[in-house]
Structures are given as structure tokens and as C-alpha cells.
Coordinates of C-alpha atoms in Angstrom, one line a residue:
M142 CA 107.7 98.2 123.7
L143 CA 105.7 98.9 126.8
L144 CA 102.5 97.0 125.9
K145 CA 104.4 93.9 124.8
S146 CA 106.4 93.9 128.0
L147 CA 103.3 94.2 130.1
H148 CA 101.5 91.5 128.2
E149 CA 104.5 89.2 128.7
R150 CA 104.6 89.8 132.4
V151 CA 100.9 89.3 133.0
Q152 CA 100.9 86.1 130.8
K153 CA 103.8 84.7 132.8
A154 CA 102.0 85.4 136.0
L155 CA 98.9 83.7 134.7
Q156 CA 101.0 80.6 133.7
A157 CA 102.7 80.5 137.0
A158 CA 99.4 80.7 138.9
Q159 CA 98.0 78.0 136.6
T160 CA 101.0 75.8 137.3
T161 CA 100.8 76.1 141.0
G162 CA 97.1 75.3 141.0
E163 CA 96.2 78.7 142.4
L164 CA 94.1 79.4 139.3
K165 CA 92.2 76.3 138.1
I166 CA 91.6 77.4 134.5
E167 CA 92.0 75.4 131.3
T168 CA 92.9 78.2 128.8
L169 CA 94.6 81.5 129.3
P170 CA 92.4 84.6 128.5
D171 CA 93.1 87.5 126.2
I172 CA 95.0 90.1 128.1
Q173 CA 93.9 93.7 127.8
I174 CA 96.2 96.5 128.9
E175 CA 95.0 100.1 128.9
I176 CA 95.8 103.5 130.4
P177 CA 93.5 104.2 133.4
R178 CA 91.3 107.2 133.3
D179 CA 92.7 108.4 136.6
T180 CA 96.5 108.1 136.1
T181 CA 97.1 108.6 139.9
H182 CA 96.1 104.9 140.1
G183 CA 98.9 103.9 137.8
D184 CA 100.5 104.2 134.4
Y185 CA 98.7 101.1 133.0
A186 CA 96.0 98.7 134.1
T187 CA 94.4 95.4 133.3
N188 CA 91.0 93.9 134.0
V189 CA 92.1 90.3 133.3
A190 CA 91.0 89.3 136.9
L191 CA 87.4 90.3 136.2
G192 CA 87.3 88.1 133.1
L193 CA 88.7 85.1 134.9
A194 CA 86.2 85.2 137.8
K195 CA 83.6 82.8 136.2
P196 CA 86.0 80.1 134.8
A197 CA 88.2 80.2 137.9
R198 CA 85.2 80.3 140.3
M199 CA 86.9 82.9 142.4
S200 CA 86.3 86.6 143.2
P201 CA 88.1 89.0 140.8
R202 CA 89.9 90.6 143.7
S203 CA 91.3 87.2 144.9
I204 CA 92.5 86.5 141.4
A205 CA 94.1 89.9 141.3
E206 CA 95.9 89.2 144.6
I207 CA 97.3 86.0 143.2
L208 CA 98.6 87.7 140.0
K209 CA 100.1 90.5 142.0
K210 CA 102.1 88.1 144.1
H211 CA 103.6 86.6 140.9
L212 CA 104.3 90.0 139.4
E213 CA 106.0 91.6 142.4
G214 CA 109.7 91.9 142.3
D215 CA 109.9 92.5 138.6
P216 CA 112.2 95.5 137.9
L217 CA 109.7 96.8 135.4
F218 CA 107.4 97.9 138.2
E219 CA 107.7 100.5 140.9
N220 CA 104.3 99.6 142.3
I221 CA 101.4 97.2 141.6
G222 CA 98.0 98.0 143.1
I223 CA 94.5 96.6 143.1
A224 CA 91.6 98.8 142.7
G225 CA 87.8 98.4 142.8
P226 CA 86.5 94.9 142.2
G227 CA 89.8 93.6 140.9
F228 CA 91.6 96.0 138.5
I229 CA 95.4 95.6 138.6
N230 CA 97.2 98.9 138.2
F231 CA 100.9 99.2 137.3
R232 CA 103.2 102.0 138.0
L233 CA 106.4 101.6 136.0
S234 CA 109.8 101.9 137.6
G235 CA 111.9 105.0 137.1
R236 CA 114.8 102.9 136.1
F237 CA 112.8 101.4 133.2
L238 CA 111.6 104.8 132.1
Y239 CA 115.0 106.4 132.2
Q240 CA 116.6 103.5 130.2
G241 CA 113.8 103.9 127.6
L242 CA 114.6 107.6 127.2
Q243 CA 118.3 106.9 126.6
Q244 CA 117.3 104.3 124.0
V245 CA 115.3 106.9 122.2
I246 CA 118.4 109.2 122.1
A247 CA 120.7 106.3 121.0
K248 CA 118.4 105.0 118.2
K249 CA 117.7 108.5 116.7
E250 CA 115.8 108.1 113.4
A251 CA 115.5 104.3 114.0
Y252 CA 113.4 104.9 117.1
G253 CA 110.1 103.1 116.5
Q254 CA 111.4 101.0 113.6
Q255 CA 110.3 97.4 113.7
Y256 CA 111.4 94.4 111.6
N257 CA 109.8 91.3 110.1
T258 CA 106.4 92.0 111.6
D259 CA 104.7 89.3 109.4
A260 CA 105.5 87.1 106.4
H261 CA 103.1 88.7 104.0
R262 CA 104.0 90.9 101.0
Y263 CA 101.6 93.9 100.7
L264 CA 100.8 96.1 97.7
I265 CA 98.9 99.3 98.3
E266 CA 97.2 100.7 95.2
F267 CA 95.8 104.2 95.5
V268 CA 94.9 107.4 93.7
S269 CA 94.7 105.6 90.3
A270 CA 93.0 108.6 88.7
N271 CA 92.0 108.3 85.1
P272 CA 94.4 110.2 82.8
T273 CA 91.5 112.1 81.4
G274 CA 91.7 115.3 83.5
P275 CA 93.2 117.2 86.4
L276 CA 93.4 115.6 89.8
H277 CA 90.6 116.8 92.1
F278 CA 91.2 117.5 95.8
G279 CA 89.7 114.1 96.8
H280 CA 92.6 112.5 94.9
G281 CA 94.9 114.4 97.2
R282 CA 93.3 112.7 100.2
W283 CA 93.8 109.2 98.7
A284 CA 97.4 110.2 97.9
V285 CA 98.3 111.2 101.4
L286 CA 96.4 108.3 102.9
G287 CA 98.1 105.7 100.7
D288 CA 101.6 107.2 101.1
C289 CA 101.3 107.6 104.9
L290 CA 99.9 104.0 105.2
A291 CA 102.9 102.7 103.2
R292 CA 105.3 104.7 105.3
L293 CA 103.7 103.5 108.5
M294 CA 103.6 99.9 107.6
R295 CA 107.2 99.9 106.4
T296 CA 108.3 101.5 109.7
A297 CA 106.2 98.9 111.6
G298 CA 108.1 96.0 109.8
Y299 CA 105.8 95.1 106.9
E300 CA 107.1 94.5 103.4
V301 CA 105.1 97.0 101.3
S302 CA 105.1 98.3 97.7
T303 CA 102.9 101.0 96.2
E304 CA 101.2 101.3 92.8
F305 CA 99.2 103.7 90.7
Y306 CA 96.9 102.0 88.2
I307 CA 96.6 104.0 84.9
N308 CA 93.2 103.4 83.1
D309 CA 94.7 104.3 79.7
T310 CA 92.4 102.3 77.5
G311 CA 88.7 102.1 76.6
T312 CA 85.9 104.5 75.7
Q313 CA 87.0 107.2 78.1
I314 CA 90.4 107.6 76.4
Q315 CA 88.8 107.6 73.0
N316 CA 86.4 110.4 74.2
L317 CA 89.4 112.3 75.6
G318 CA 91.3 112.1 72.2
A319 CA 88.2 113.1 70.3
S320 CA 87.7 116.1 72.6
V321 CA 91.3 117.3 72.2
Q322 CA 91.1 116.7 68.4
A323 CA 88.1 119.0 68.2
T324 CA 89.7 121.8 70.2
Y325 CA 92.9 121.5 68.2
L326 CA 90.9 121.9 65.0
K327 CA 89.0 124.8 66.4
Y328 CA 92.2 126.6 67.4
A329 CA 93.8 125.9 64.0
Q330 CA 90.7 127.4 62.5
S331 CA 91.0 130.5 64.7
Q332 CA 94.6 130.9 63.4
G333 CA 93.4 131.2 59.8
H334 CA 93.8 127.6 58.7
R335 CA 91.2 126.0 56.5
I336 CA 89.5 123.0 58.2
G337 CA 87.9 120.4 55.9
E338 CA 84.3 119.3 56.1
H339 CA 85.1 116.3 58.2
G340 CA 87.1 118.5 60.7
E341 CA 84.2 121.0 60.8
S342 CA 81.8 118.3 61.7
K343 CA 84.0 117.3 64.6
I344 CA 84.1 120.8 65.9
Q345 CA 80.4 121.2 65.6
A346 CA 79.7 118.0 67.5
Y347 CA 82.0 118.9 70.3
Y348 CA 80.7 122.4 70.8
A349 CA 77.1 121.4 70.3
E350 CA 77.4 119.1 73.3
K351 CA 79.4 121.6 75.3
N352 CA 76.8 124.3 74.8
A353 CA 73.7 122.1 75.1
T354 CA 71.1 123.3 77.6
T355 CA 70.0 119.8 78.4
Q356 CA 72.2 116.8 79.3
G357 CA 72.1 113.9 76.9
K358 CA 74.6 111.2 76.1
V359 CA 78.1 112.6 76.9
S360 CA 80.7 111.8 74.3
F361 CA 83.3 114.5 75.1
Y362 CA 85.2 116.1 78.0
H363 CA 84.6 119.8 78.2
G364 CA 86.9 121.2 80.9
G365 CA 89.1 124.2 80.2
Y366 CA 92.2 121.9 80.2
I367 CA 90.9 120.3 77.0
E368 CA 91.1 123.5 75.0
T369 CA 94.6 124.1 76.6
L370 CA 95.7 120.7 75.3
G371 CA 94.3 121.5 71.8
E372 CA 96.1 124.8 71.7
A373 CA 99.3 123.2 73.0
M374 CA 99.2 120.6 70.2
F375 CA 98.8 123.3 67.6
K376 CA 101.7 125.2 69.0
E377 CA 103.9 122.1 69.0
Y378 CA 102.9 120.6 65.6
G379 CA 101.2 123.4 63.7
A380 CA 98.3 122.7 61.4
D381 CA 99.7 119.4 60.2
L382 CA 97.7 117.1 62.4
Q383 CA 94.3 117.4 60.6
D384 CA 94.6 114.0 59.0
Q385 CA 95.9 112.2 62.1
P386 CA 93.6 109.6 63.6
V387 CA 92.0 110.1 67.0
S388 CA 94.5 107.6 68.5
F389 CA 97.3 110.2 68.0
F390 CA 95.4 112.8 70.0
C391 CA 94.6 110.1 72.6
D392 CA 98.2 109.3 73.1
Y393 CA 99.2 113.0 73.3
A394 CA 96.5 113.9 75.8
K395 CA 96.8 111.0 78.1
S396 CA 100.6 111.2 78.2
T397 CA 100.5 114.9 78.9
I398 CA 97.9 114.5 81.7
L399 CA 99.8 111.6 83.2
R400 CA 103.1 113.6 83.3
S401 CA 101.2 116.3 85.1
Q402 CA 99.8 113.8 87.6
Q403 CA 103.2 112.3 88.2
A404 CA 104.8 115.8 88.7
Q405 CA 102.0 116.7 91.2
M406 CA 102.5 113.5 93.2
E407 CA 106.3 114.0 93.3
A408 CA 105.8 117.6 94.5
F409 CA 103.3 116.3 97.1
G410 CA 106.0 113.9 98.4
V411 CA 104.1 110.8 97.2
H412 CA 106.2 108.1 95.6
F413 CA 104.9 105.1 93.7
D414 CA 107.0 102.0 93.2
E415 CA 105.0 101.3 90.0
W416 CA 102.8 103.3 87.6
Y417 CA 101.0 100.4 86.0
P418 CA 99.1 101.0 82.8
E419 CA 96.0 99.1 81.9
S420 CA 97.2 98.8 78.4
R421 CA 99.9 96.4 79.7
L422 CA 97.2 94.0 80.6
H423 CA 95.8 94.0 77.1
G424 CA 99.3 93.8 75.5
E425 CA 100.4 90.9 77.6
G426 CA 97.2 88.9 77.3
A427 CA 96.4 89.3 81.0
I428 CA 92.7 89.8 80.4
Q429 CA 92.3 86.4 78.8
A430 CA 94.7 84.8 81.5
G431 CA 92.5 86.1 84.3
I432 CA 89.3 84.9 82.7
E433 CA 90.8 81.5 82.0
A434 CA 91.9 81.3 85.7
L435 CA 88.3 81.8 86.7
G436 CA 87.2 79.2 84.2
R437 CA 89.6 76.6 85.6
N438 CA 87.8 76.9 88.9
Q439 CA 84.4 76.4 87.2
S440 CA 83.5 80.0 88.1
T441 CA 82.3 81.1 84.6
Y442 CA 79.4 80.2 82.3
E443 CA 77.9 81.4 79.1
K444 CA 74.4 83.0 78.8
E445 CA 72.8 85.0 76.0
G446 CA 76.1 85.1 74.1
A447 CA 78.0 86.6 77.0
L448 CA 80.5 85.1 79.5
W449 CA 79.5 85.5 83.1
F450 CA 81.3 85.1 86.5
R451 CA 79.5 83.2 89.2
S452 CA 80.1 85.9 91.8
T453 CA 77.0 85.0 93.8
D454 CA 78.9 81.8 94.8
Y455 CA 81.1 84.1 96.8
G456 CA 78.6 86.4 98.4
D457 CA 77.9 89.0 95.7
D458 CA 74.3 90.0 95.1
K459 CA 74.3 89.0 91.4
D460 CA 76.6 87.4 88.8
R461 CA 78.8 89.7 86.7
V462 CA 79.5 89.9 82.9
L463 CA 83.1 89.4 81.9
I464 CA 82.8 89.3 78.1
K465 CA 79.8 91.0 76.4
S466 CA 77.9 89.4 73.6
G467 CA 79.8 91.5 71.2
G468 CA 83.1 90.1 72.3
N469 CA 84.5 93.0 74.3
S470 CA 85.7 92.6 77.8
T471 CA 84.0 94.6 80.6
Y472 CA 85.7 97.0 83.0
F473 CA 85.1 94.3 85.6
A474 CA 87.0 91.7 83.5
N475 CA 89.9 94.1 83.3
D476 CA 89.9 94.5 87.1
V477 CA 89.9 90.7 87.5
A478 CA 92.9 90.5 85.3
Y479 CA 94.7 93.4 87.1
H480 CA 94.2 91.8 90.5
H481 CA 95.1 88.4 89.2
D482 CA 98.3 89.9 87.8
K483 CA 99.1 91.5 91.2
L484 CA 98.7 88.2 93.0
Q485 CA 100.8 86.4 90.4
R486 CA 103.7 88.7 91.2
G487 CA 104.1 87.0 94.6
I488 CA 102.1 89.5 96.5
D489 CA 99.6 87.9 98.8
R490 CA 98.0 91.0 100.5
L491 CA 96.3 93.7 98.4
I492 CA 95.2 97.0 99.9
N493 CA 93.0 99.2 97.6
I494 CA 92.1 102.7 98.5
W495 CA 88.9 103.7 96.7
G496 CA 86.4 106.5 96.9
A497 CA 83.1 105.7 98.7
D498 CA 81.3 105.7 95.4
H499 CA 83.0 102.4 94.7
H500 CA 81.2 100.7 97.7
G501 CA 79.1 98.5 95.4
Y502 CA 82.2 97.3 93.6
V503 CA 83.9 95.7 96.6
A504 CA 81.9 92.5 96.8
R505 CA 82.4 91.5 93.2
V506 CA 86.2 92.1 93.3
K507 CA 86.5 90.2 96.6
A508 CA 84.5 87.4 95.0
A509 CA 86.9 87.3 92.1
I510 CA 89.9 87.1 94.5
Q511 CA 88.4 84.1 96.2
A512 CA 87.4 82.4 92.9
L513 CA 91.1 82.8 91.8
G514 CA 92.0 80.6 94.7
H515 CA 93.0 83.2 97.4
S516 CA 91.6 83.8 100.8
E517 CA 89.1 86.6 101.5
D518 CA 91.8 88.3 103.6
A519 CA 93.9 88.7 100.4
L520 CA 92.1 92.0 99.6
N521 CA 91.4 94.8 101.9
V522 CA 89.5 97.8 100.5
I523 CA 89.7 101.1 102.3
L524 CA 86.8 103.3 101.3
G525 CA 87.2 107.1 101.8
Q526 CA 84.6 109.8 102.0
I527 CA 84.8 113.1 100.2
V528 CA 86.5 116.4 101.1
H529 CA 84.6 119.7 101.4
L530 CA 86.6 122.8 100.8
Y531 CA 85.8 125.9 102.9
R532 CA 87.1 129.5 103.1
N533 CA 86.0 131.8 105.9
G534 CA 83.1 129.4 106.8
E535 CA 81.7 129.2 103.3
Q536 CA 81.9 126.1 101.2
I537 CA 83.8 126.4 97.9
R538 CA 82.4 124.5 95.0
M539 CA 84.0 126.2 92.0
S540 CA 87.5 127.5 91.2
K541 CA 87.8 131.3 91.0
R542 CA 90.5 130.8 88.4
T543 CA 88.8 128.5 86.0
G544 CA 85.1 128.5 87.0
E545 CA 85.2 124.7 87.2
M546 CA 85.9 122.1 89.9
V547 CA 88.7 123.2 92.4
S548 CA 91.7 121.1 91.5
F549 CA 94.2 119.5 93.8
E550 CA 96.9 121.6 92.3
E551 CA 95.2 124.9 93.2
V552 CA 94.8 124.0 96.9
F553 CA 98.3 122.5 97.1
E554 CA 99.8 125.7 95.7
E555 CA 97.9 127.9 98.1
V556 CA 98.3 125.9 101.3
G557 CA 101.6 124.1 100.8
K558 CA 102.6 120.5 101.3
D559 CA 102.8 120.2 105.1
A560 CA 99.4 121.5 106.0
T561 CA 97.7 119.8 103.1
R562 CA 99.2 116.4 103.9
Y563 CA 98.5 116.6 107.7
L564 CA 95.0 118.0 107.5
L565 CA 94.0 115.4 104.8
M566 CA 95.3 112.6 107.0
Q567 CA 94.0 113.5 110.4
R568 CA 90.5 112.0 109.9
S569 CA 89.5 108.4 109.5
P570 CA 88.9 107.6 105.8
D571 CA 85.2 106.9 106.5
S572 CA 84.7 110.4 107.8
N573 CA 84.1 113.5 105.6
I574 CA 86.7 116.2 105.8
D575 CA 85.8 119.8 106.0
F576 CA 89.1 121.4 104.8
D577 CA 89.3 125.1 105.8
L578 CA 91.8 126.9 103.6
E579 CA 92.3 129.8 105.9
L580 CA 92.8 127.6 109.0
A581 CA 95.4 125.5 107.0
K582 CA 97.4 128.7 106.5
T583 CA 97.1 129.9 110.1
Q584 CA 100.2 129.9 112.3
S585 CA 98.5 129.4 115.6
S586 CA 97.7 126.6 118.0
D587 CA 94.3 126.3 116.3
N588 CA 96.1 124.8 113.3
P589 CA 97.0 121.1 114.2
V590 CA 100.0 120.9 112.0
F591 CA 101.4 124.2 113.3
Y592 CA 100.9 123.0 116.9
V593 CA 102.9 119.8 116.4
Q594 CA 105.6 121.4 114.3
Y595 CA 105.9 124.2 116.7
A596 CA 106.8 121.8 119.5
H597 CA 109.7 120.5 117.4
A598 CA 110.8 124.0 116.6
R599 CA 110.6 125.1 120.2
I600 CA 112.9 122.3 121.3
C601 CA 115.4 123.2 118.6
S602 CA 115.3 126.8 119.9
I603 CA 116.0 125.5 123.4
F604 CA 119.1 123.8 122.2
R605 CA 120.3 126.9 120.3
T606 CA 119.9 128.9 123.5
A607 CA 121.8 126.3 125.5
Q608 CA 124.7 126.4 123.0
Q609 CA 124.9 130.1 123.4
S610 CA 125.4 129.8 127.2
E611 CA 128.9 129.5 128.5
T612 CA 127.6 127.5 131.4
L613 CA 125.3 125.1 129.5
S614 CA 126.9 124.8 126.0
G615 CA 128.8 121.7 127.0
L616 CA 125.7 119.9 128.1
V617 CA 124.4 119.4 124.6
E618 CA 127.1 116.9 123.7
N619 CA 126.7 114.9 126.9
L620 CA 123.0 113.8 127.0
S621 CA 124.0 110.2 127.6
Q622 CA 125.5 111.3 130.9
A623 CA 122.3 112.9 132.3
N624 CA 121.1 112.0 135.7
L625 CA 117.5 111.3 134.7
T626 CA 116.4 110.6 138.3
L627 CA 116.2 114.5 138.5
L628 CA 113.1 114.4 136.2
K629 CA 110.4 114.8 138.9
G630 CA 106.8 115.9 138.7
P631 CA 103.7 114.7 136.8
E632 CA 104.4 116.7 133.7
A633 CA 107.8 115.0 133.2
R634 CA 106.4 111.6 133.8
R635 CA 103.5 112.1 131.5
L636 CA 105.8 113.2 128.8
I637 CA 108.2 110.2 129.3
L638 CA 105.3 107.8 129.1
K639 CA 104.0 109.4 126.0
I640 CA 107.4 109.2 124.3
L641 CA 107.9 105.5 125.2
S642 CA 104.4 104.6 124.0
Y643 CA 105.3 105.6 120.4
P644 CA 106.3 102.1 119.2
D645 CA 103.0 100.6 120.6
E646 CA 101.0 103.4 118.9
L647 CA 102.8 102.8 115.7
L648 CA 102.4 99.1 115.6
F649 CA 98.7 99.3 116.4
A650 CA 98.0 101.9 113.8
A651 CA 99.8 99.8 111.2
H652 CA 97.9 96.6 112.3
V653 CA 94.5 98.3 111.8
K654 CA 95.7 100.2 108.7
E655 CA 94.8 103.6 110.2
P656 CA 97.7 106.1 110.0
H657 CA 95.3 108.9 111.1
R658 CA 95.6 107.6 114.6
L659 CA 99.2 108.9 114.8
T660 CA 98.0 112.5 114.2
S661 CA 96.1 112.2 117.5
Y662 CA 99.3 110.8 119.1
A663 CA 101.3 113.6 117.7
Q664 CA 98.9 116.2 119.2
E665 CA 99.0 114.5 122.6
L666 CA 102.8 114.3 122.5
A667 CA 103.1 118.0 121.5
S668 CA 100.6 118.9 124.3
A669 CA 102.6 116.9 126.8
F670 CA 105.7 118.8 125.9
H671 CA 104.1 122.2 125.9
S672 CA 102.8 121.4 129.4
F673 CA 106.2 120.2 130.6
Y674 CA 107.8 123.3 129.1
K675 CA 105.4 125.7 130.9
Q676 CA 105.8 123.9 134.3
C677 CA 109.5 123.0 134.2
R678 CA 112.2 125.5 133.3
V679 CA 114.4 123.5 131.0
L680 CA 117.5 125.7 131.1
D681 CA 118.8 127.0 134.4
E682 CA 122.4 128.1 134.6
S683 CA 122.3 127.7 138.4
Q684 CA 121.3 124.0 138.0
P685 CA 123.3 122.4 135.2
E686 CA 122.6 118.8 136.2
L687 CA 118.9 119.4 136.2
S688 CA 119.2 121.3 132.9
L689 CA 121.0 118.3 131.4
A690 CA 118.3 115.9 132.5
R691 CA 115.5 118.2 131.1
L692 CA 117.5 118.7 127.8
T693 CA 117.6 114.9 127.5
L694 CA 113.9 114.6 127.9
A695 CA 113.4 117.5 125.4
E696 CA 115.7 115.7 122.8
A697 CA 113.8 112.5 123.2
T698 CA 110.6 114.4 122.5
R699 CA 112.2 116.1 119.5
Q700 CA 113.4 112.9 118.1
T701 CA 110.0 111.2 118.4
L702 CA 108.3 114.2 116.8
N703 CA 110.9 114.2 114.0
N704 CA 110.3 110.5 113.3
L705 CA 106.6 111.1 113.1
L706 CA 106.7 114.2 111.0
T707 CA 109.3 113.2 108.5
G708 CA 109.0 109.4 108.6
I709 CA 105.3 108.8 108.8
F710 CA 103.6 112.0 107.8
G711 CA 106.0 112.9 105.1
I712 CA 106.2 116.6 106.1
S713 CA 109.0 118.8 107.5
A714 CA 110.2 119.0 111.1
P715 CA 111.1 122.7 111.2
E716 CA 113.9 124.0 113.4
S717 CA 112.4 127.4 113.7
M718 CA 109.0 128.9 113.0

């Protein structure tokens, strides 16, 4: 990795200067390596000499000269220069760059893969939509963010598992069952079956709320999918369910909706290691276990017949109720139990991806984590903003098909997996996304995913052309024999440096838990290749050696793009477009 190699060299130079007494400093500073704005100065630069001026009581330029002396002769560098008040610029040796390219070719799909980055075990919990209705498009954003983050972290050497938490108990599920029961009875009635007085009252209550002109207390779900579920139950069971309890309808509805969610996630390329139902917490006594764990740490107390958690002891703005005066646990108590359960499984780093509307919930859950005896770092909550849908510049608020909220399934079916995943991931979670349906389907350089995939397809096309040439066909199998010193010019060098920076980009994005950073890298890599392709003729039958060198560079680019597209982004790397 380039940055690691540069850090090690600069650190050794500092230690050497410290040992010889040329630099009289007690502690070594943090070393910052960056790409200079003007790359004619060098490939990388450090300002470490400027930061040492005060403690060393020397001018930055004098410090830079000392460090340069200890760095010179290293085969990593072609040239080391000093600019301005004391910036040290590095130009990497061609030998190092060419060896790096050959390693990319040799490692293939493993290029960028790291191992044993840290000793923690991570669990990413995301989407976790209630099984009470269709997934909305925002759920798609959390799905791709969580999936790409897991892919990224695994590639970067972290031990990661993923989980979807199913809120399959409580009032919302009872309301779901009652809603489906009412529509089932209504459909049975429409088919000529007699509905008793009790059934008729259920129908009236449901449709009275649905048709009310003013919003009161909401006790039912009224989306079109509810009537679809009621009709489906009648077609499966006939009119024999009139005496079944609401719990029967609850079980049918939530299992049907959950199967739909699972199928959509599978089609979207999102895999969960665990679909964890909330009902398991209740069935296994985990709610009480979590509350007792808080109690052992003197973090609970009774007041007004309820049991409270002392969350203000851990920075929350007020204490939180765990058990209501009536004896029922709160949603918060269930969440305490769920997080306690996760940590009891040997996982010590939790990552939750929540919508921005859960912002006020973060402090209390972090407080519970600490009260359970874990560090504040044990929980990292990523909050995401909403997605706005547009078509031809106009915002879409309702589905043309259903007249209701636009579902994730509708957009996914129209746009396809690749564009949907890429465009939902390319922004930071704390930024709103304006998702343009027409742009997502456009096959032009204006569409970011097309631009990146086209670079991969273009390289595949170059290799097909080479294989069709009597003069060049034999080159494809001999990339390891290329004379890479023939790769001259700024476009080739820029492309090589961009390829070799991939492991550093990947590690940093994983460290800060921001997979969207790699979409910027992908755009830059594709841009660097397109520029190289325009300026440098890759295939030239009159210059087979040069063609072989350029084919090797093209293949290293293709492999890096493939690893990004298929490995991190979870989309295709097309061979033709």
C-alpha cells in the first residue's frame, strides 16, 4: 500500500534524525501524506517539517533537508524535492510502479483484499423495516448502504456479520392483523357470504377510519396492500376464517410481508446473515435479562409504579421508562434487550443504520450500552437522510400505479439493480439524495454508473479486438512479460498511480465507515482510463511491445474496476454495453 509505505519511510527518517541528534524532539509527530494540488511537484507530499519547526526550534526547510538526506537512496523514490517553506515532495520510482501493476494482474480478484485489520467483531444491523407494509424507497438506501459497508469492511480485513431486525410483536402487528381481518371479511361479504354482527362491526370500524375526513387515533393500516392480503386470504382459505382470532390474521400478514421483503432484498443483491425476530427476545426471556443486567449496575429505579433507566447518568437528556405502570415493557426496553443480546453473542462493535428521524433515539441507546458495561465505542449509529424521487425534473410523491407512496419495488423494477444500488450509495448518508429516474436509465456519461461500467466494457472490447488480430492475439496471454518502462506520458502515470492507490482508498473508506467514498474513486479511475485511452493508442500492430505494455495497464485498470463493481458495489462489471 502506497500510503503505508510512505508513512514507514518518513517515520524511519524521523527516527534516524532523532537518533543522530539532528532533530532534538522528544516525540515523533503524526505524519500526514497527501497528493499535491500540482502533481508536477510530485506524486505525494508531506508537511511534517512544518509541524516540527516549533518543537525542534529549526526552520521547516532545514528540517526538510535533514529528512531528505535520510530518505534518499530508497528504491521507492525516483526523486525527493523540497518546495515552498518546507514541503517534501515524493516522485515514486518507475520500478516500484511497474511492480505494483504486475501485482494487480497476479492478485486478480484478491487485489485490495486485506486481512486481520483489527481484533473486533462487527455486526451491522440495517433496513429492519416493520413487517407491516411494503418497503419504501428509503429502505432501499439503507439496504445498499449496509450491504456495501459490509462488503467494504470484509474486503478491508474486518470480521463482519449482518442482521435484519424484525419488529414482529406489539400494537403495530395487532393493528396489521385487525386491518387484514376487516378486509378479508369485506371481501367474503362481496362474494355473497353472510357476515355476522361481530364481523360487520369490524368492517365498519375499519372503513370508517379509512374514509374519515379528519385524522383521529389511527388503529388500522389502509394501504392497498391490506385489501390485497384480505383477498388473498379468502382465495386461500375461503370463508372459513370468520371465527379465527386476530392473531391468525397477524401471523398470515406479517409472514407474507416478510417473505416479500426477503425476496426483494435477495433480488437487490442484499444478503443478511440473520433475520432476527423481536418475538425471539420475548420467547427466550431476553427482555427481563436485559432489564436485570441494567439493575445489577444500579441503573434502574422505580417511580410512580413504573421501572426507569437512569439514562441521564450517561449523557441522555432525561431518564427513560422500561416497564410501564401497567406491567408492559416499552419499545425502549425491547431495544435494550436486543442490543444486550447482540453483545452477549461475542460481538463487541455494533453498527446500526437508522433513518434521520431516529436522531433523538441515539443517546438513550448509547446510554444503555454503557450501563450494560460496554464502552461508548461499542455502538456506532449511522443516520441517513431521505431520498427524493424525480422524473424529468419534477418530484414524484405518489405512485401512478397505486396512488400511494412510491414503493422500493416499483423503482427497482423500472431502473434495475445496478443503477439503483450505485446511485443510492454515491452520497454520504447525511446528505439527501435526489434520485432522477430518467437519469438512472440513461446510457451516457451523465449517468455515473454507466460511466464507470463503460470503462470496464471498453477495456473488454480492446482485448476482444486484440484477440482478433494475427499480430496481437498472442499478447493477451503474456501480460506478465510486458516491458512496462514503455508506459510514458502523464496520462499513463496518472492511471498507474490511481490504480495503485486503491488499497489505501479502500482501507480509509472502511475505517471511517463511508463506502460512498469509493464511488468517487471509481469515477476518478474511469476518468483516468478514458483520458489515457484518448491520448494513447492501446493497440498498434506496428508496435507490439508497446501494445503489450498498454494492454497490461488496461488489464490492471479492468481488474480494479471489476473488484470495485462486483466486490464492493455489488453490481455487474459488463463486458459489453
